mmCIF file of C-alpha atoms in Angstrom:
data_model
loop_
_atom_site.group_PDB
_atom_site.id
_atom_site.type_symbol
_atom_site.label_atom_id
_atom_site.label_comp_id
_atom_site.label_asym_id
_atom_site.label_seq_id
_atom_site.Cartn_x
_atom_site.Cartn_y
_atom_site.Cartn_z
ATOM 1 C CA MET A 19 -0.130 0.048 0.039
ATOM 2 C CA ASN A 20 1.530 3.163 -1.111
ATOM 3 C CA LEU A 21 1.838 5.661 1.808
ATOM 4 C CA MET A 22 1.484 8.895 -0.158
ATOM 5 C CA TYR A 23 -2.073 7.922 -0.207
ATOM 6 C CA LEU A 24 -2.390 8.917 3.690
ATOM 7 C CA ILE A 25 -1.460 12.268 2.772
ATOM 8 C CA SER A 26 -4.777 12.506 0.820
ATOM 9 C CA ASP A 27 -6.709 10.728 3.170
ATOM 10 C CA LEU A 28 -5.720 13.610 5.741
ATOM 11 C CA GLU A 29 -6.223 16.155 3.162
ATOM 12 C CA GLU A 30 -9.821 14.941 2.293
ATOM 13 C CA ASN A 31 -10.870 14.941 6.156
ATOM 14 C CA CYS A 32 -9.682 18.718 6.763
ATOM 15 C CA ASN A 33 -12.075 21.008 8.768
ATOM 16 C CA GLU A 34 -11.393 24.588 8.821
ATOM 17 C CA LEU A 35 -13.315 25.396 11.967
ATOM 18 C CA LEU A 36 -11.557 22.648 13.750
ATOM 19 C CA ALA A 37 -8.336 24.004 12.097
ATOM 20 C CA VAL A 38 -8.638 27.326 13.773
ATOM 21 C CA SER A 39 -9.199 25.930 17.673
ATOM 22 C CA MET A 40 -6.165 23.668 16.746
ATOM 23 C CA GLU A 41 -3.883 26.477 15.786
ATOM 24 C CA ARG A 42 -5.195 28.593 18.772
ATOM 25 C CA TYR A 43 -4.480 25.450 21.244
ATOM 26 C CA MET A 44 -0.889 25.455 19.497
ATOM 27 C CA GLN A 45 -0.182 29.229 20.174
ATOM 28 C CA ASP A 46 -0.535 29.754 16.074
ATOM 29 C CA LYS A 47 3.057 28.306 15.850
ATOM 30 C CA PHE A 48 1.772 25.810 13.083
ATOM 31 C CA ARG A 49 -1.105 25.542 10.361
ATOM 32 C CA PHE A 50 -3.499 22.730 10.942
ATOM 33 C CA LEU A 51 -5.772 20.889 8.333
ATOM 34 C CA GLY A 52 -8.373 20.319 11.020
ATOM 35 C CA VAL A 53 -8.149 16.398 11.336
ATOM 36 C CA ARG A 54 -9.266 15.279 14.898
ATOM 37 C CA GLY A 55 -6.889 12.723 16.891
ATOM 38 C CA ALA A 56 -9.476 9.910 16.404
ATOM 39 C CA THR A 57 -9.607 10.498 12.773
ATOM 40 C CA ARG A 58 -6.034 10.249 12.365
ATOM 41 C CA THR A 59 -5.856 6.908 14.301
ATOM 42 C CA GLU A 60 -8.276 5.224 11.844
ATOM 43 C CA ILE A 61 -6.168 6.654 9.161
ATOM 44 C CA TYR A 62 -2.980 5.355 10.179
ATOM 45 C CA LYS A 63 -4.580 1.878 10.770
ATOM 46 C CA LYS A 64 -5.320 1.736 7.205
ATOM 47 C CA TYR A 65 -1.549 1.997 6.460
ATOM 48 C CA PHE A 66 0.916 1.073 9.208
ATOM 49 C CA PRO A 67 0.028 -2.180 9.843
ATOM 50 C CA GLU A 68 0.883 -2.788 5.965
ATOM 51 C CA ALA A 69 3.653 -0.809 6.372
ATOM 52 C CA ARG A 70 5.255 -2.944 8.991
ATOM 53 C CA LYS A 71 5.715 -5.652 7.003
ATOM 54 C CA SER A 72 8.188 -4.228 4.815
ATOM 55 C CA LYS A 73 10.393 -3.976 7.722
ATOM 56 C CA VAL A 74 11.823 -1.101 6.255
ATOM 57 C CA ILE A 75 11.388 2.682 7.016
ATOM 58 C CA ASP A 76 9.967 4.934 4.223
ATOM 59 C CA TRP A 77 12.347 8.388 4.894
ATOM 60 C CA ASN A 78 11.094 9.720 1.719
ATOM 61 C CA PHE A 79 7.547 9.589 3.323
ATOM 62 C CA ILE A 80 8.799 10.961 6.781
ATOM 63 C CA GLU A 81 10.530 13.509 4.492
ATOM 64 C CA THR A 82 7.351 14.433 2.520
ATOM 65 C CA CYS A 83 5.474 15.022 5.690
ATOM 66 C CA TRP A 84 8.188 17.014 7.442
ATOM 67 C CA ASN A 85 8.293 19.398 4.266
ATOM 68 C CA LYS A 86 4.216 19.933 4.355
ATOM 69 C CA GLU A 87 3.146 22.843 6.398
ATOM 70 C CA GLU A 88 -0.082 21.584 8.025
ATOM 71 C CA ARG A 89 0.637 19.845 11.415
ATOM 72 C CA GLU A 90 -1.039 16.849 11.019
ATOM 73 C CA PHE A 91 1.547 15.536 8.483
ATOM 74 C CA GLN A 92 4.476 15.816 11.170
ATOM 75 C CA TYR A 93 1.921 14.098 13.353
ATOM 76 C CA ALA A 94 1.584 11.351 10.914
ATOM 77 C CA ALA A 95 5.479 10.946 10.219
ATOM 78 C CA VAL A 96 6.225 10.533 14.160
ATOM 79 C CA TYR A 97 3.384 7.996 14.526
ATOM 80 C CA TYR A 98 4.779 6.131 11.414
ATOM 81 C CA LEU A 99 8.055 6.075 13.055
ATOM 82 C CA ARG A 100 6.690 4.818 16.364
ATOM 83 C CA ALA A 101 4.912 1.788 14.437
ATOM 84 C CA MET A 102 8.287 1.106 12.670
ATOM 85 C CA GLN A 103 10.789 2.305 15.491
ATOM 86 C CA LYS A 104 11.984 -1.805 15.469
ATOM 87 C CA PHE A 105 13.372 -1.223 11.898
ATOM 88 C CA LEU A 106 15.404 1.476 12.772
ATOM 89 C CA LYS A 107 19.033 1.313 12.117
ATOM 90 C CA ARG A 108 22.390 2.926 14.073
ATOM 91 C CA GLU A 109 22.770 5.266 11.372
ATOM 92 C CA ASP A 110 19.100 6.668 11.767
ATOM 93 C CA ILE A 111 19.729 8.793 14.837
ATOM 94 C CA SER A 112 20.888 11.394 12.581
ATOM 95 C CA LYS A 113 17.894 11.444 10.796
ATOM 96 C CA LEU A 114 15.834 11.730 14.061
ATOM 97 C CA LYS A 115 18.076 14.330 15.417
ATOM 98 C CA TYR A 116 16.914 16.545 12.332
ATOM 99 C CA LEU A 117 13.106 16.038 12.974
ATOM 100 C CA ILE A 118 13.557 16.900 16.746
ATOM 101 C CA VAL A 119 15.444 20.341 15.777
ATOM 102 C CA THR A 120 13.209 21.139 13.144
ATOM 103 C CA LYS A 121 9.232 22.285 13.345
ATOM 104 C CA SER A 122 10.053 21.446 17.184
ATOM 105 C CA CYS A 123 7.550 21.375 19.497
ATOM 106 C CA TRP A 124 6.334 19.115 22.914
ATOM 107 C CA ASP A 125 3.775 17.427 20.421
ATOM 108 C CA THR A 126 6.463 16.444 17.995
ATOM 109 C CA VAL A 127 9.537 15.953 20.494
ATOM 110 C CA ASP A 128 7.647 14.011 23.258
ATOM 111 C CA LEU A 129 7.015 11.326 20.569
ATOM 112 C CA LEU A 130 10.254 11.492 19.245
ATOM 113 C CA ALA A 131 11.746 10.776 22.534
ATOM 114 C CA LYS A 132 9.951 7.270 22.949
ATOM 115 C CA VAL A 133 11.363 6.242 19.479
ATOM 116 C CA ILE A 134 14.799 7.477 20.428
ATOM 117 C CA GLY A 135 14.137 5.344 23.707
ATOM 118 C CA SER A 136 13.689 2.345 21.691
ATOM 119 C CA LEU A 137 16.788 2.777 19.642
ATOM 120 C CA VAL A 138 19.240 3.237 22.901
ATOM 121 C CA ILE A 139 18.088 0.229 24.216
ATOM 122 C CA ARG A 140 18.505 -1.878 21.175
ATOM 123 C CA ILE A 141 21.905 -0.293 20.119
ATOM 124 C CA GLU A 142 25.165 0.112 22.490
ATOM 125 C CA GLY A 143 26.361 3.316 22.593
ATOM 126 C CA TYR A 144 23.939 5.779 22.281
ATOM 127 C CA ASN A 145 23.748 6.626 26.094
ATOM 128 C CA LYS A 146 27.083 8.734 25.310
ATOM 129 C CA THR A 147 25.120 10.398 22.701
ATOM 130 C CA MET A 148 22.233 11.212 24.856
ATOM 131 C CA LEU A 149 24.489 12.426 27.546
ATOM 132 C CA GLU A 150 26.135 15.089 25.063
ATOM 133 C CA TRP A 151 22.639 16.083 23.742
ATOM 134 C CA SER A 152 21.472 16.824 27.371
ATOM 135 C CA LYS A 153 24.022 19.490 27.050
ATOM 136 C CA ASP A 154 23.341 21.021 23.985
ATOM 137 C CA SER A 155 22.068 24.592 23.210
ATOM 138 C CA ASN A 156 18.969 23.112 21.528
ATOM 139 C CA ILE A 157 16.226 22.702 24.674
ATOM 140 C CA TRP A 158 14.475 20.061 22.518
ATOM 141 C CA LEU A 159 17.746 17.834 22.284
ATOM 142 C CA ARG A 160 18.022 18.433 25.959
ATOM 143 C CA ARG A 161 14.481 17.583 26.516
ATOM 144 C CA VAL A 162 14.505 14.179 24.307
ATOM 145 C CA ALA A 163 17.685 13.291 26.438
ATOM 146 C CA ILE A 164 15.869 13.993 29.798
ATOM 147 C CA LEU A 165 12.859 11.882 28.458
ATOM 148 C CA TYR A 166 14.230 8.875 26.632
ATOM 149 C CA GLN A 167 14.366 6.695 29.313
ATOM 150 C CA LEU A 168 10.519 7.119 30.191
ATOM 151 C CA SER A 169 8.616 4.034 31.064
ATOM 152 C CA LEU A 170 11.724 1.617 30.928
ATOM 153 C CA LYS A 171 11.297 0.773 34.308
ATOM 154 C CA GLU A 172 13.979 -1.803 35.183
ATOM 155 C CA LYS A 173 15.853 -1.054 32.120
ATOM 156 C CA VAL A 174 16.538 2.819 33.239
ATOM 157 C CA ASP A 175 20.605 3.563 33.634
ATOM 158 C CA ASP A 176 19.862 5.620 36.390
ATOM 159 C CA LYS A 177 23.899 6.697 36.388
ATOM 160 C CA VAL A 178 23.117 8.057 33.288
ATOM 161 C CA LEU A 179 19.788 9.465 34.256
ATOM 162 C CA ASP A 180 21.687 11.200 37.209
ATOM 163 C CA GLU A 181 23.968 12.625 35.001
ATOM 164 C CA ILE A 182 21.616 14.201 32.241
ATOM 165 C CA LEU A 183 19.032 15.323 35.033
ATOM 166 C CA GLU A 184 22.150 17.239 36.863
ATOM 167 C CA ASN A 185 23.231 18.671 33.586
ATOM 168 C CA ASN A 186 19.744 20.316 33.457
ATOM 169 C CA LEU A 187 18.935 21.845 36.985
ATOM 170 C CA GLY A 188 18.980 25.443 37.256
ATOM 171 C CA ASP A 189 17.479 26.072 34.144
ATOM 172 C CA ASN A 190 14.716 28.732 33.797
ATOM 173 C CA GLU A 191 13.357 27.058 30.721
ATOM 174 C CA PHE A 192 9.677 25.435 31.298
ATOM 175 C CA PHE A 193 9.879 22.802 29.017
ATOM 176 C CA ILE A 194 13.099 21.563 30.490
ATOM 177 C CA ASN A 195 12.181 21.657 34.096
ATOM 178 C CA LYS A 196 8.739 20.063 33.433
ATOM 179 C CA ALA A 197 10.825 17.306 31.771
ATOM 180 C CA VAL A 198 13.176 16.591 34.569
ATOM 181 C CA GLY A 199 10.024 16.619 37.023
ATOM 182 C CA TRP A 200 8.560 14.223 34.894
ATOM 183 C CA ALA A 201 11.429 12.060 34.332
ATOM 184 C CA LEU A 202 11.842 11.818 38.220
ATOM 185 C CA ARG A 203 8.203 10.902 38.479
ATOM 186 C CA ASP A 204 7.973 8.193 36.209
ATOM 187 C CA TYR A 205 10.813 6.937 37.678
ATOM 188 C CA SER A 206 9.434 7.038 41.440
ATOM 189 C CA LYS A 207 6.737 4.584 40.376
ATOM 190 C CA PHE A 208 9.618 1.735 39.878
ATOM 191 C CA ASN A 209 12.428 3.079 42.385
ATOM 192 C CA PRO A 210 10.836 5.741 44.855
ATOM 193 C CA GLU A 211 14.123 5.417 46.876
ATOM 194 C CA TRP A 212 16.295 6.400 44.061
ATOM 195 C CA VAL A 213 14.281 9.539 43.275
ATOM 196 C CA THR A 214 13.674 10.429 46.871
ATOM 197 C CA LYS A 215 17.539 10.688 47.299
ATOM 198 C CA PHE A 216 18.216 12.751 44.197
ATOM 199 C CA ILE A 217 15.892 15.187 45.336
ATOM 200 C CA GLU A 218 17.589 15.330 48.676
ATOM 201 C CA LYS A 219 20.760 15.649 47.183
ATOM 202 C CA ASN A 220 19.846 18.185 44.504
ATOM 203 C CA ARG A 221 16.831 20.115 45.933
ATOM 204 C CA GLU A 222 18.375 23.571 45.819
ATOM 205 C CA ASN A 223 19.292 23.369 42.430
ATOM 206 C CA MET A 224 15.871 22.187 41.504
ATOM 207 C CA ALA A 225 13.210 24.433 39.986
ATOM 208 C CA ASN A 226 9.590 24.270 42.031
ATOM 209 C CA LEU A 227 7.918 22.829 39.120
ATOM 210 C CA SER A 228 10.240 19.847 38.640
ATOM 211 C CA LEU A 229 9.995 19.326 42.334
ATOM 212 C CA ARG A 230 6.161 19.216 42.266
ATOM 213 C CA GLU A 231 6.093 16.989 39.447
ATOM 214 C CA ALA A 232 9.068 14.705 41.156
ATOM 215 C CA SER A 233 7.488 14.616 44.278
ATOM 216 C CA LYS A 234 3.717 13.415 42.997
ATOM 217 C CA TYR A 235 3.897 9.704 44.018
ATOM 218 C CA LEU A 236 6.680 9.870 46.741
#
């Protein structure tokens, strides 16, 4: 099945009134077609199961989606990557990095963090890359570094997590402080003692937002 037909399906389901409210919700950072999430999910179901059978990621489809103006196309690319993430290869990290640093906002970046996480736990050597990203000037690379181990439970490398989080304390950026708290809150479900000790050690350098999020389940 040709993935390019997915693009046509999205365009055929546009809704101008809904697009206005979606653009307002995203603070007018992007244009929208006005396709509801539930409708997008149904469209994905028509294409992604068949795409997985190929076991090959169609980067031309992703590039086409990324170059289009309306935000739903970037969503399609990211959800396609989520569906195909087990077929990612070592060299794909540079392509994923490009997606993170272009047309960046939390709505795509947080999903890409999960895609990155699936790659890191399969292929050795990328924890070092995440440590490098955690000190980058680009806040979205830093956010991915903070969040890529989200929901990994016993697979979390807490030594790496500790260093990444400490690299991002004392920051005034909302999306960084929220991510720090979110990462700690998630890990506290599995290892509350570790999170408690981290907070005790770093409390003075943690933003109030990070502390509130991190302490939610303690």
